[in-house]
Amino acid sequence: NAGVTQTPKFQVLKTGQSMTLQCAQDMNHEYMSWYRQDPGMGLRLIHYSVGAGITDQGEVPNGYNVSRSTTEDFPLRLLSAAPSQTSVYFCASSTRGDRGVDIQYFGAGTRLSVL
Amino acid sequence: GQQVMQIPQYQHVQEGEDFTTYCNSSTTLSNIQWYKQRPGGHPVFLIQLVKSGEVKKQKRLTFQFGEAKKNSSLHITATQTTDVGTYFCAGWNSGYALNFGKGTSLLVTP
């Protein structure tokens, strides 16, 4: 199994451009999430999904859209990129595992710079 | 909403010294998880604590969950250079996504 796959690994955008960060998981997990990581800020939740067709906002949703048309895929769209969106983005998936332990599995991340 | 706070933000130790990071939640947690992120890497699950006062050990790592289920700690005995990284605690938000603390970055010099 590949686990959680994120593409691209690196991206440079100009202010105002739009793009989609891809995330796919092959573990048949119900829950998927997007986080951004900035120095000294930890991991902040952007959006999450509890299943196909169901999404909800996290702590920092502004400027981002998501959709979940399949269990496997959870793309994150930047509508009009801003320098404040320069960050490392992590996608994660999880399911209720053995004895109720809900492990989140993270992708390798996308490093995004907005100029 | 739920806030998860960690201290210290940074810790620099000599190899062989002990290390502790503390986690506090603004609300009672159903469980707490700990993750480790190596430099340039992604967070990796370490452990989950569920019961009040629970203590779990993984080799040189000891994890504790407070009696009130609002705080937790991670203690590393005799640090090694392989322990370098950022350690995060996290609590579940409405059961569907994790709220992470800001993490403690550990630097170990030989």
Coordinates of N, CA and C in Angstrom, one line a residue:
Chain A
N1 N 0.8 -1.2 0.0 CA 0.0 0.0 0.0 C 0.9 1.2 0.0
A2 N 0.4 2.3 -0.7 CA 1.2 3.5 -0.8 C 0.9 4.4 0.4
G3 N -0.3 4.2 1.0 CA -0.7 5.0 2.2 C -1.4 6.3 1.7
V4 N -0.8 7.5 2.1 CA -1.4 8.8 1.7 C -0.4 9.4 0.7
T5 N -0.8 9.7 -0.4 CA 0.0 10.3 -1.5 C -0.4 11.7 -1.8
Q6 N 0.6 12.6 -1.7 CA 0.3 14.0 -2.0 C 1.1 14.4 -3.2
T7 N 0.5 15.2 -4.1 CA 1.2 15.8 -5.2 C 0.7 17.2 -5.4
P8 N 1.6 18.1 -5.9 CA 3.0 17.9 -6.0 C 3.8 18.0 -4.7
K9 N 5.0 17.7 -4.7 CA 5.8 17.9 -3.5 C 6.3 19.3 -3.2
F10 N 6.5 20.0 -4.3 CA 6.9 21.4 -4.2 C 6.1 22.2 -5.3
Q11 N 5.8 23.5 -5.0 CA 5.0 24.3 -5.9 C 5.3 25.8 -5.6
V12 N 5.6 26.6 -6.6 CA 5.7 28.0 -6.5 C 4.6 28.6 -7.3
L13 N 3.9 29.5 -6.7 CA 2.8 30.2 -7.4 C 3.0 31.7 -7.3
K14 N 2.3 32.4 -8.2 CA 2.3 33.9 -8.2 C 1.0 34.3 -7.5
T15 N 1.0 35.4 -6.8 CA -0.2 35.9 -6.2 C -1.3 36.0 -7.2
G16 N -2.5 35.4 -6.7 CA -3.7 35.5 -7.6 C -3.9 34.2 -8.4
Q17 N -2.9 33.4 -8.5 CA -3.1 32.1 -9.3 C -3.9 31.1 -8.4
S18 N -4.5 30.2 -9.1 CA -5.2 29.1 -8.4 C -4.5 27.8 -8.7
M19 N -4.7 26.9 -7.8 CA -4.2 25.6 -8.0 C -4.8 24.6 -7.1
T20 N -4.7 23.3 -7.4 CA -5.2 22.2 -6.6 C -4.1 21.3 -6.1
L21 N -4.1 21.1 -4.8 CA -3.2 20.1 -4.1 C -3.9 18.8 -4.1
Q22 N -3.3 17.8 -4.6 CA -3.9 16.5 -4.7 C -3.6 15.6 -3.4
C23 N -4.5 14.8 -3.0 CA -4.3 13.9 -1.9 C -5.1 12.6 -2.2
A24 N -4.5 11.5 -2.1 CA -5.1 10.2 -2.4 C -4.7 9.2 -1.3
Q25 N -5.6 8.4 -0.8 CA -5.2 7.3 0.1 C -5.8 6.0 -0.4
D26 N -5.1 4.9 -0.1 CA -5.5 3.6 -0.6 C -5.8 2.7 0.6
M27 N -6.2 3.3 1.7 CA -6.4 2.5 2.9 C -7.9 2.4 3.2
N28 N -8.7 2.9 2.4 CA -10.2 2.9 2.5 C -10.6 3.6 3.8
H29 N -9.9 4.7 4.2 CA -10.2 5.4 5.4 C -11.4 6.3 5.2
E30 N -12.2 6.4 6.2 CA -13.4 7.3 6.1 C -13.0 8.8 6.2
Y31 N -12.1 9.0 7.2 CA -11.8 10.4 7.5 C -10.6 10.9 6.8
M32 N -10.6 12.1 6.3 CA -9.5 12.8 5.7 C -9.4 14.2 6.1
S33 N -8.2 14.8 6.2 CA -8.1 16.1 6.7 C -6.9 16.8 5.9
W34 N -7.0 18.1 5.9 CA -5.9 18.9 5.4 C -5.4 19.9 6.5
Y35 N -4.1 19.9 6.7 CA -3.5 20.8 7.7 C -2.4 21.6 7.0
R36 N -2.2 22.8 7.5 CA -1.1 23.6 7.1 C -0.1 23.7 8.3
Q37 N 1.2 23.8 8.0 CA 2.2 23.9 9.1 C 3.1 25.1 8.8
D38 N 3.1 26.0 9.7 CA 3.9 27.2 9.6 C 4.9 27.2 10.9
P39 N 6.0 27.8 10.7 CA 7.0 27.8 11.8 C 6.4 28.3 13.1
G40 N 6.5 27.6 14.2 CA 6.0 28.0 15.5 C 4.5 27.9 15.7
M41 N 3.8 27.4 14.6 CA 2.4 27.4 14.7 C 1.8 26.0 14.8
G42 N 2.6 25.0 14.7 CA 2.1 23.7 14.7 C 1.4 23.3 13.5
L43 N 0.4 22.4 13.6 CA -0.4 21.9 12.5 C -1.8 22.5 12.7
R44 N -2.3 23.3 11.8 CA -3.6 23.9 11.9 C -4.5 23.2 10.9
L45 N -5.7 22.9 11.3 CA -6.7 22.2 10.5 C -7.4 23.2 9.5
I46 N -7.4 22.8 8.3 CA -8.0 23.6 7.2 C -9.4 23.2 7.0
H47 N -9.5 22.0 6.5 CA -10.8 21.3 6.2 C -10.7 19.8 6.5
Y48 N -11.8 19.2 6.7 CA -11.8 17.8 6.9 C -13.1 17.2 6.3
S49 N -13.0 15.8 6.2 CA -14.2 15.1 5.6 C -14.4 13.8 6.4
V50 N -15.6 13.5 6.6 CA -15.9 12.2 7.3 C -16.4 11.2 6.4
G51 N -16.4 11.5 5.1 CA -16.8 10.5 4.1 C -17.1 11.2 2.8
A52 N -17.3 10.4 1.8 CA -17.6 10.9 0.4 C -18.8 11.8 0.5
G53 N -18.7 13.0 -0.1 CA -19.8 13.9 -0.1 C -20.0 14.8 1.1
I54 N -19.1 14.6 2.2 CA -19.3 15.3 3.4 C -18.0 16.0 3.8
T55 N -18.0 17.3 3.9 CA -16.8 18.1 4.3 C -17.2 19.1 5.3
D56 N -16.2 19.6 6.1 CA -16.5 20.6 7.1 C -15.2 21.5 7.3
Q57 N -15.4 22.7 7.8 CA -14.3 23.6 8.0 C -13.6 23.3 9.3
G58 N -12.3 23.6 9.2 CA -11.5 23.5 10.4 C -11.2 24.9 10.9
E59 N -10.0 25.0 11.5 CA -9.6 26.3 12.2 C -9.3 27.4 11.2
V60 N -8.7 27.1 10.0 CA -8.3 28.1 9.1 C -8.7 27.8 7.7
P61 N -10.1 27.9 7.4 CA -10.6 27.5 6.1 C -10.6 28.6 5.0
N62 N -10.4 29.8 5.4 CA -10.5 30.9 4.4 C -9.5 30.8 3.3
G63 N -10.0 30.9 2.1 CA -9.1 30.9 0.9 C -8.9 29.5 0.3
Y64 N -9.6 28.5 1.0 CA -9.4 27.1 0.5 C -10.8 26.5 0.3
N65 N -10.8 25.6 -0.7 CA -12.0 24.8 -0.9 C -11.7 23.4 -1.0
V66 N -12.6 22.5 -0.6 CA -12.4 21.1 -0.7 C -13.7 20.4 -1.2
S67 N -13.5 19.2 -1.7 CA -14.6 18.4 -2.1 C -14.2 16.9 -1.9
R68 N -15.1 16.0 -1.7 CA -14.8 14.6 -1.5 C -15.8 13.8 -2.3
S69 N -15.5 13.6 -3.6 CA -16.4 12.9 -4.5 C -16.2 11.3 -4.3
T70 N -15.0 10.9 -3.9 CA -14.7 9.5 -3.7 C -14.1 9.3 -2.3
T71 N -14.1 8.1 -1.8 CA -13.4 7.8 -0.5 C -11.9 8.1 -0.6
E72 N -11.3 7.8 -1.8 CA -9.9 7.8 -1.9 C -9.3 9.2 -2.0
D73 N -10.0 10.2 -2.6 CA -9.4 11.5 -3.0 C -10.0 12.6 -2.2
F74 N -9.1 13.6 -1.9 CA -9.6 14.7 -1.1 C -8.7 15.9 -1.5
P75 N -9.0 16.5 -2.7 CA -8.2 17.6 -3.1 C -8.4 18.9 -2.4
L76 N -7.4 19.8 -2.3 CA -7.5 21.1 -1.7 C -7.3 22.1 -2.7
R77 N -8.2 23.0 -2.9 CA -8.1 24.1 -3.9 C -7.8 25.4 -3.3
L78 N -6.8 26.1 -3.8 CA -6.5 27.5 -3.5 C -7.1 28.3 -4.6
L79 N -8.1 29.2 -4.2 CA -8.9 29.9 -5.2 C -8.1 31.0 -5.8
S80 N -7.4 31.8 -5.0 CA -6.6 32.9 -5.4 C -5.4 33.1 -4.5
A81 N -4.3 32.5 -4.8 CA -3.2 32.4 -3.9 C -2.7 33.7 -3.4
A82 N -2.4 33.7 -2.1 CA -1.8 34.9 -1.4 C -0.5 34.5 -0.7
P83 N 0.4 35.5 -0.5 CA 1.7 35.2 0.1 C 1.4 34.5 1.5
S84 N 0.3 34.9 2.2 CA 0.0 34.3 3.5 C -0.2 32.8 3.5
Q85 N -0.4 32.3 2.3 CA -0.7 30.8 2.1 C 0.6 30.1 1.8
T86 N 1.7 30.7 1.9 CA 3.0 30.1 1.8 C 3.1 29.2 3.1
S87 N 3.3 27.9 2.9 CA 3.3 27.0 4.0 C 3.6 25.6 3.5
V88 N 3.7 24.7 4.5 CA 3.7 23.2 4.1 C 2.3 22.6 4.4
Y89 N 1.8 22.0 3.4 CA 0.5 21.4 3.6 C 0.5 19.9 3.7
F90 N -0.2 19.4 4.7 CA -0.2 17.9 4.9 C -1.7 17.5 4.8
C91 N -1.8 16.4 4.1 CA -3.1 15.6 4.0 C -2.9 14.4 5.0
A92 N -4.0 14.1 5.6 CA -4.0 12.9 6.5 C -5.3 12.2 6.4
S93 N -5.2 10.9 6.7 CA -6.4 10.1 6.7 C -6.4 9.2 7.9
S94 N -7.6 8.8 8.3 CA -7.7 8.0 9.6 C -9.0 7.1 9.5
T95 N -9.0 6.1 10.4 CA -10.1 5.3 10.6 C -10.0 4.7 12.0
R96 N -11.1 4.2 12.5 CA -11.1 3.7 13.8 C -10.5 2.3 13.7
G97 N -9.3 2.2 14.3 CA -8.5 1.0 14.2 C -8.8 0.1 15.4
D98 N -7.8 -0.8 15.6 CA -8.0 -1.8 16.7 C -8.1 -1.1 18.1
R99 N -9.0 -1.6 18.9 CA -9.3 -1.1 20.2 C -9.5 0.4 20.3
G100 N -10.2 0.9 19.2 CA -10.6 2.3 19.3 C -9.5 3.3 19.1
V101 N -8.3 2.8 18.6 CA -7.2 3.8 18.4 C -7.4 4.3 17.0
D102 N -7.5 5.7 16.9 CA -7.7 6.3 15.6 C -6.4 7.0 15.2
I103 N -5.6 6.3 14.5 CA -4.3 6.8 14.0 C -4.5 7.6 12.8
Q104 N -3.9 8.8 12.8 CA -3.9 9.6 11.5 C -2.6 9.3 10.8
Y105 N -2.8 9.0 9.5 CA -1.6 8.8 8.6 C -1.4 10.0 7.7
F106 N -0.2 10.5 7.7 CA 0.0 11.7 7.0 C 0.8 11.4 5.7
G107 N 0.5 12.3 4.7 CA 1.3 12.3 3.5 C 2.6 13.0 3.7
A108 N 3.4 13.0 2.7 CA 4.8 13.6 2.8 C 4.8 15.1 2.8
G109 N 3.6 15.7 2.4 CA 3.5 17.1 2.4 C 3.8 17.8 1.0
T110 N 3.2 19.0 0.9 CA 3.4 19.8 -0.3 C 4.0 21.1 0.2
R111 N 5.1 21.5 -0.3 CA 5.8 22.8 0.1 C 5.4 23.8 -0.9
L112 N 4.6 24.8 -0.5 CA 4.0 25.8 -1.4 C 4.6 27.2 -1.0
S113 N 5.1 27.8 -2.1 CA 5.5 29.2 -1.9 C 4.7 30.1 -2.8
V114 N 4.2 31.2 -2.3 CA 3.4 32.1 -3.1 C 4.1 33.5 -3.1
L115 N 4.5 33.9 -4.3 CA 5.3 35.1 -4.5 C 4.5 36.3 -4.8
Chain B
G1 N -13.6 27.1 21.2 CA -13.3 25.7 20.9 C -12.1 25.2 21.7
Q2 N -11.9 23.9 21.4 CA -10.8 23.2 22.2 C -9.4 23.8 21.8
Q3 N -8.6 24.1 22.7 CA -7.2 24.5 22.5 C -6.2 23.5 23.2
V4 N -5.2 23.2 22.5 CA -4.2 22.3 23.0 C -2.8 23.1 23.0
M5 N -2.2 23.2 24.2 CA -1.0 23.9 24.3 C 0.1 23.1 24.8
Q6 N 1.3 23.4 24.3 CA 2.5 22.6 24.6 C 3.6 23.5 25.1
I7 N 4.3 23.0 26.1 CA 5.6 23.7 26.5 C 6.6 22.6 26.8
P8 N 7.9 23.0 26.6 CA 8.4 24.2 26.0 C 8.3 24.2 24.5
Q9 N 8.5 25.3 23.8 CA 8.5 25.3 22.4 C 9.7 24.7 21.8
Y10 N 10.9 24.9 22.5 CA 12.1 24.3 22.0 C 12.9 23.8 23.2
Q11 N 13.7 22.7 23.0 CA 14.5 22.2 24.0 C 15.8 21.7 23.4
H12 N 16.9 22.1 23.9 CA 18.2 21.7 23.4 C 18.9 20.9 24.6
V13 N 19.2 19.6 24.3 CA 19.9 18.8 25.4 C 21.1 18.2 24.8
Q14 N 22.0 17.8 25.8 CA 23.1 17.0 25.4 C 22.7 15.5 25.4
E15 N 23.3 14.8 24.5 CA 22.9 13.4 24.4 C 23.1 12.7 25.8
G16 N 22.1 11.9 26.2 CA 22.2 11.3 27.5 C 21.4 12.0 28.5
E17 N 21.0 13.2 28.3 CA 20.1 13.9 29.2 C 18.7 13.5 29.0
D18 N 17.9 13.8 30.0 CA 16.5 13.5 29.9 C 15.7 14.7 29.3
F19 N 14.5 14.4 28.8 CA 13.7 15.5 28.1 C 12.3 15.2 28.5
T20 N 11.5 16.3 28.8 CA 10.1 16.2 29.0 C 9.4 17.3 28.3
T21 N 8.2 17.0 27.7 CA 7.4 18.0 27.1 C 6.0 17.8 27.7
Y22 N 5.3 19.0 27.9 CA 4.0 19.0 28.6 C 2.9 19.5 27.6
C23 N 1.7 18.9 27.8 CA 0.6 19.2 26.9 C -0.6 19.5 27.8
N24 N -1.3 20.6 27.5 CA -2.5 21.0 28.3 C -3.6 21.3 27.4
S25 N -4.8 20.8 27.7 CA -6.0 21.1 26.9 C -6.9 22.0 27.7
S26 N -7.6 22.9 26.9 CA -8.6 23.8 27.5 C -9.9 23.0 27.9
T27 N -10.1 21.8 27.4 CA -11.3 21.0 27.6 C -10.8 19.6 28.0
T28 N -11.7 18.9 28.6 CA -11.4 17.4 28.9 C -11.4 16.6 27.6
L29 N -10.4 15.8 27.6 CA -10.1 15.0 26.3 C -10.7 13.6 26.5
S30 N -11.2 13.1 25.4 CA -11.6 11.6 25.5 C -10.4 10.8 25.4
N31 N -9.4 11.2 24.6 CA -8.1 10.6 24.6 C -7.1 11.6 24.1
I32 N -5.8 11.3 24.1 CA -4.8 12.2 23.6 C -3.8 11.3 22.8
Q33 N -3.3 11.9 21.8 CA -2.3 11.2 20.9 C -1.0 12.0 20.9
W34 N 0.0 11.3 20.6 CA 1.4 11.9 20.5 C 1.9 11.5 19.1
Y35 N 2.5 12.5 18.5 CA 3.1 12.3 17.2 C 4.6 12.8 17.2
K36 N 5.4 12.3 16.3 CA 6.8 12.7 16.2 C 7.0 13.1 14.7
Q37 N 7.6 14.3 14.5 CA 7.9 14.7 13.2 C 9.4 14.9 13.1
R38 N 10.1 14.1 12.3 CA 11.5 14.4 12.0 C 11.7 15.6 11.1
P39 N 12.9 16.2 11.2 CA 13.1 17.4 10.3 C 12.9 17.1 8.9
G40 N 12.1 17.9 8.2 CA 11.8 17.6 6.8 C 10.8 16.5 6.5
G41 N 10.3 15.9 7.6 CA 9.4 14.8 7.4 C 7.9 15.1 7.7
H42 N 7.1 14.1 7.9 CA 5.7 14.3 8.2 C 5.5 13.7 9.6
P43 N 4.4 14.1 10.3 CA 4.1 13.5 11.6 C 3.8 12.1 11.5
V44 N 4.3 11.3 12.5 CA 4.1 9.9 12.6 C 3.6 9.6 14.0
F45 N 2.5 8.8 14.0 CA 1.8 8.4 15.3 C 2.8 7.7 16.2
L46 N 2.8 8.1 17.5 CA 3.5 7.4 18.5 C 2.6 6.5 19.4
I47 N 1.6 7.2 20.0 CA 0.8 6.5 21.0 C -0.5 7.2 21.2
Q48 N -1.5 6.5 21.7 CA -2.7 7.1 22.2 C -3.0 6.7 23.6
L49 N -3.4 7.7 24.5 CA -3.7 7.4 25.9 C -5.2 7.7 26.0
V50 N -5.9 6.8 26.8 CA -7.3 6.9 26.9 C -7.8 7.1 28.3
K51 N -7.2 6.4 29.2 CA -7.7 6.3 30.6 C -7.1 7.4 31.5
S52 N -7.9 7.9 32.4 CA -7.4 8.9 33.4 C -6.2 8.3 34.2
G53 N -5.1 9.0 34.2 CA -3.9 8.6 35.0 C -3.1 7.5 34.3
E54 N -3.4 7.3 33.0 CA -2.7 6.2 32.3 C -1.3 6.5 32.0
V55 N -0.4 5.5 32.2 CA 1.0 5.6 31.9 C 1.4 4.5 30.9
K56 N 2.0 4.9 29.8 CA 2.5 3.9 28.9 C 4.0 4.2 28.5
K57 N 4.7 3.1 28.3 CA 6.1 3.2 28.0 C 6.4 2.6 26.6
Q58 N 7.3 3.2 25.9 CA 7.8 2.7 24.7 C 9.3 2.8 24.8
K59 N 10.0 1.8 25.2 CA 11.5 1.8 25.4 C 11.8 3.0 26.3
R60 N 12.5 4.0 25.8 CA 13.0 5.1 26.6 C 11.9 6.2 26.7
L61 N 10.7 6.1 26.1 CA 9.7 7.1 26.1 C 8.6 6.7 27.1
T62 N 8.2 7.6 28.0 CA 7.1 7.4 28.9 C 6.1 8.5 28.7
F63 N 4.8 8.0 28.5 CA 3.7 8.9 28.2 C 2.8 8.8 29.4
Q64 N 2.3 10.0 29.9 CA 1.3 10.0 30.9 C 0.1 10.8 30.5
F65 N -1.1 10.4 31.0 CA -2.3 11.2 30.9 C -2.8 11.6 32.2
G66 N -3.1 12.8 32.4 CA -3.5 13.3 33.7 C -4.8 12.8 34.2
E67 N -4.9 12.9 35.5 CA -6.1 12.3 36.2 C -7.4 13.0 35.7
A68 N -7.3 14.3 35.4 CA -8.5 15.0 34.9 C -8.7 14.9 33.4
K69 N -7.8 14.2 32.8 CA -7.8 14.1 31.3 C -7.7 15.4 30.6
K70 N -7.0 16.3 31.1 CA -6.8 17.6 30.5 C -5.3 17.9 30.2
N71 N -4.4 17.0 30.7 CA -3.0 17.3 30.5 C -2.3 15.9 30.3
S72 N -1.1 16.1 29.6 CA -0.4 14.9 29.3 C 1.1 15.3 29.2
S73 N 2.0 14.3 29.3 CA 3.4 14.5 29.2 C 4.1 13.4 28.5
L74 N 5.2 13.8 27.9 CA 6.1 12.8 27.2 C 7.5 13.0 27.8
H75 N 8.0 11.9 28.3 CA 9.4 12.0 28.9 C 10.3 11.0 28.2
I76 N 11.4 11.5 27.8 CA 12.4 10.7 27.1 C 13.6 10.5 28.1
T77 N 14.0 9.3 28.4 CA 15.1 9.1 29.3 C 16.4 8.9 28.4
A78 N 17.5 9.5 28.8 CA 18.7 9.3 28.2 C 18.6 9.5 26.6
T79 N 18.4 10.8 26.3 CA 18.1 11.1 24.9 C 19.3 10.6 24.0
Q80 N 18.9 10.3 22.7 CA 19.9 10.0 21.7 C 19.7 10.9 20.5
T81 N 20.6 11.0 19.6 CA 20.5 11.9 18.5 C 19.3 11.5 17.6
T82 N 18.9 10.2 17.6 CA 17.8 9.8 16.9 C 16.5 10.3 17.4
D83 N 16.5 10.9 18.6 CA 15.3 11.5 19.2 C 15.0 12.9 18.6
V84 N 15.9 13.4 17.8 CA 15.7 14.8 17.3 C 14.4 14.9 16.5
G85 N 13.7 15.9 16.7 CA 12.5 16.1 16.0 C 11.5 17.0 16.8
T86 N 10.3 17.1 16.2 CA 9.2 17.9 16.9 C 8.2 16.9 17.4
Y87 N 7.8 17.0 18.7 CA 6.8 16.1 19.3 C 5.5 16.9 19.5
F88 N 4.5 16.4 19.0 CA 3.2 17.0 19.1 C 2.2 16.1 19.9
C89 N 1.4 16.8 20.7 CA 0.2 16.1 21.3 C -1.0 16.6 20.5
A90 N -2.0 15.8 20.6 CA -3.2 16.2 19.8 C -4.5 15.5 20.4
G91 N -5.6 16.3 20.4 CA -6.8 15.8 20.9 C -7.9 15.8 19.8
W92 N -8.8 14.9 19.8 CA -9.8 14.8 18.7 C -10.8 16.0 18.8
N93 N -11.1 16.6 17.7 CA -12.1 17.7 17.6 C -13.4 17.1 17.1
S94 N -14.4 17.0 17.9 CA -15.7 16.4 17.6 C -15.6 15.0 17.0
G95 N -14.4 14.4 17.3 CA -14.3 13.0 16.9 C -13.9 12.7 15.5
Y96 N -13.7 13.8 14.7 CA -13.4 13.6 13.3 C -12.1 14.1 12.8
A97 N -11.5 15.0 13.5 CA -10.1 15.5 13.1 C -9.4 15.9 14.4
L98 N -8.1 16.0 14.2 CA -7.2 16.2 15.4 C -6.9 17.7 15.6
N99 N -6.9 18.2 16.8 CA -6.4 19.5 17.2 C -5.0 19.3 17.7
F100 N -4.0 19.8 17.0 CA -2.6 19.7 17.5 C -2.1 20.8 18.3
G101 N -1.3 20.5 19.3 CA -0.5 21.5 19.9 C 0.5 22.1 19.0
K102 N 1.2 23.1 19.4 CA 2.2 23.7 18.5 C 3.5 22.9 18.5
G103 N 3.6 22.0 19.4 CA 4.8 21.1 19.3 C 6.0 21.6 20.1
T104 N 6.8 20.6 20.5 CA 8.1 20.9 21.1 C 9.2 20.4 20.2
S105 N 10.1 21.3 19.8 CA 11.2 20.9 19.0 C 12.4 20.5 19.8
L106 N 12.8 19.3 19.7 CA 14.0 18.7 20.5 C 15.2 18.7 19.6
L107 N 16.3 19.3 20.1 CA 17.6 19.2 19.5 C 18.5 18.4 20.4
V108 N 19.2 17.4 20.0 CA 20.1 16.6 20.8 C 21.5 16.7 20.2
T109 N 22.4 17.2 21.0 CA 23.8 17.3 20.5 C 24.7 16.3 21.1
P110 N 25.5 15.6 20.3 CA 26.3 14.5 20.9 C 27.4 15.0 21.8

